[in-house]
XYZ file of C-alpha atoms in Angstrom:
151
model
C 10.733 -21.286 -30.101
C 11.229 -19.018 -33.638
C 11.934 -21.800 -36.377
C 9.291 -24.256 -34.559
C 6.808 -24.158 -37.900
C 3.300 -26.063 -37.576
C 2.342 -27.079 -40.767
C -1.087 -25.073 -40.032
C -2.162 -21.714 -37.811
C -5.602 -20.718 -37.119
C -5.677 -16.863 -36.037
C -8.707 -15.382 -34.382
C -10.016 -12.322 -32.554
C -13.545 -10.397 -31.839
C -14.976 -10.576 -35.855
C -12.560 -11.380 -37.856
C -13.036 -8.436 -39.449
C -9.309 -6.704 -38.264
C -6.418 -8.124 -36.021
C -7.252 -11.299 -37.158
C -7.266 -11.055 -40.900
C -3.856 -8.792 -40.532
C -2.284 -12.202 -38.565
C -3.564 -14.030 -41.267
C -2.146 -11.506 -44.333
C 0.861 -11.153 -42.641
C 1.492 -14.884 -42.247
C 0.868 -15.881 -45.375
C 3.605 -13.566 -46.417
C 6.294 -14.522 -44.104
C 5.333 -18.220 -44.412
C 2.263 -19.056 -46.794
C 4.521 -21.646 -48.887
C 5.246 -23.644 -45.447
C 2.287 -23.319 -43.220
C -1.492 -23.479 -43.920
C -3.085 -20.172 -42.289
C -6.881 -19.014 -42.026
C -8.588 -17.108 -39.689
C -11.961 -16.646 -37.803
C -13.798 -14.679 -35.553
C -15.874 -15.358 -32.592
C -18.761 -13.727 -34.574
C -19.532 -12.911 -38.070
C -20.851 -9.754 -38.092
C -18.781 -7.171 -39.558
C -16.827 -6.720 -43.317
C -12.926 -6.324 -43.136
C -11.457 -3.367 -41.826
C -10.461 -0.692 -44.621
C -8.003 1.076 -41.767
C -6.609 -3.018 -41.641
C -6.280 -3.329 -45.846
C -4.678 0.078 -45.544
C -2.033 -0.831 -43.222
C -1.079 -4.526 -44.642
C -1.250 -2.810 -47.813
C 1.651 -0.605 -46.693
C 3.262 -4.269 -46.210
C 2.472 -5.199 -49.402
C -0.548 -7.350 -47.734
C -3.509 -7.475 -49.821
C -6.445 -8.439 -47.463
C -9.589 -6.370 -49.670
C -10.918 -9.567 -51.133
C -10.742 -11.048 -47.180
C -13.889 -12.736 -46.360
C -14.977 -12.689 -42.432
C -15.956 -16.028 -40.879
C -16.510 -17.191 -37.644
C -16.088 -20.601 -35.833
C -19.320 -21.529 -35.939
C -19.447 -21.592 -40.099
C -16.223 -22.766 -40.326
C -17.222 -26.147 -38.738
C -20.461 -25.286 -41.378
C -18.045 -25.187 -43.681
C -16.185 -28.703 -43.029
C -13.251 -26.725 -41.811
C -12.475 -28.665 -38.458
C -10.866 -27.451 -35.888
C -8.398 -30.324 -34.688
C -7.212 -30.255 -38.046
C -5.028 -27.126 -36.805
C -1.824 -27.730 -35.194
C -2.402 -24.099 -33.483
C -4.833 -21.556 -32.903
C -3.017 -18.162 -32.134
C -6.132 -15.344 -29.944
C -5.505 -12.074 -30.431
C -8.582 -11.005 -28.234
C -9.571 -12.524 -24.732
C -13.008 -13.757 -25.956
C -11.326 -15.578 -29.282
C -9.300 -17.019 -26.748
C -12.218 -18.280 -24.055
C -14.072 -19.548 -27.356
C -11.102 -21.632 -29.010
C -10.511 -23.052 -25.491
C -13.998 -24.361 -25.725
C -13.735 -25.925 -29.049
C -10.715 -27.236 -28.461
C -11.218 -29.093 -24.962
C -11.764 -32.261 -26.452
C -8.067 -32.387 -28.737
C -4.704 -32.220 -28.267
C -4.305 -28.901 -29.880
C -2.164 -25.595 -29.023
C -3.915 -22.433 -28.035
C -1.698 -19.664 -27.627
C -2.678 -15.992 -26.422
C -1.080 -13.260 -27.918
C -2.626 -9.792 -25.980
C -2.524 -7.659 -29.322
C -4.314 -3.788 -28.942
C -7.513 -3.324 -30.525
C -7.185 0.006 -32.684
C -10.477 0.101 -33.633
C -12.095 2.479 -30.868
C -8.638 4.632 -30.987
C -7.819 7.974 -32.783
C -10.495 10.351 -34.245
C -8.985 11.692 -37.183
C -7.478 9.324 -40.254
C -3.882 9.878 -39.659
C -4.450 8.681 -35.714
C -6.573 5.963 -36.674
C -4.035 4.904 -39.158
C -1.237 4.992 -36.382
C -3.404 2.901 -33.837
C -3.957 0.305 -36.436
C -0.610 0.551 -37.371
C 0.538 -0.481 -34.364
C -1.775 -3.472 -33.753
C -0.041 -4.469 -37.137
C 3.343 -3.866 -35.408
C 2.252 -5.878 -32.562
C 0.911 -9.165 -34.708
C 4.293 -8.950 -36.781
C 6.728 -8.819 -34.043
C 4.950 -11.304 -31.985
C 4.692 -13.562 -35.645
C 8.610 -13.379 -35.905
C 9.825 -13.674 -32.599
C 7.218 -17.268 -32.558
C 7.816 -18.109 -36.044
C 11.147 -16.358 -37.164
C 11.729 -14.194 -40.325
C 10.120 -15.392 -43.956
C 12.778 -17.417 -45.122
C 14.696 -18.369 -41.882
């Protein structure tokens, strides 16, 4: 399956506000020239992570001018759904909500069970590692589906 590029990837999770703004960060990196990526959340209701711009940073990721969105105003928006070749879910409610958006096309939903760090760790350096790994998670899951930047 790595090397199987859509030419567009919608990511989404809770708020769009951390797993699925990394996906979409780290995508863009890896493949921005060769795939269109957003992302959304199943509500709007929360600002970007700073624990998820710290970590991308570390990637060289900038995601501090991210702004969160959810389904509902990206169809607002004009940004329509069956225009994606395929939505990734990092969360089990993302998933139940682009399942119902997407019954009436022909469209890929995949599920990818990525941790949510944001409940995990009470001091910085724990929090860090928690989101760290959700990071960890999106990026390994991105390569083995999508292959290496370049490949």
């Amino acid at each position: 399956m790595a090397g199987d590029l859509p030419s567009s990837v919608l990511f989404c999770c809770d708020h769009n506000a951390v797993r699925s703004p990394m996906a979409e960060g780290l995508m863009k990196k890896l493949h921005g020239q060769d795939i269109y990526v957003q992302s959304a959340g199943v509500y709007n209701d929360l600002e970007i992570d700073g624990f998820s711009i710290a970590v991308c940073q570390e990637l060289g990721v900038e995601l501090s001018r991210h702004k969160s969105r959810s389904f509902d105003e990206m169809q607002e928006w004009g940004d329509d759904l069956s225009g994606f070749d395929l939505i990734v879910a990092l969360s089990p409610a993302s998933q139940r909500r682009a399942l119902e958006l997407t019954r009436f096309f022909h469209l890929d939903v995949e599920y990818w069970p990525i941790l949510d760090p944001t409940g995990l760790g009470t001091q910085r350096a724990e929090k860090l590692d928690s989101y760290r790994q959700a990071r960890d998670q999106i990026l390994q899951r991105m390569e083995t589906r999508f292959g290496g930047a370049g490949e």
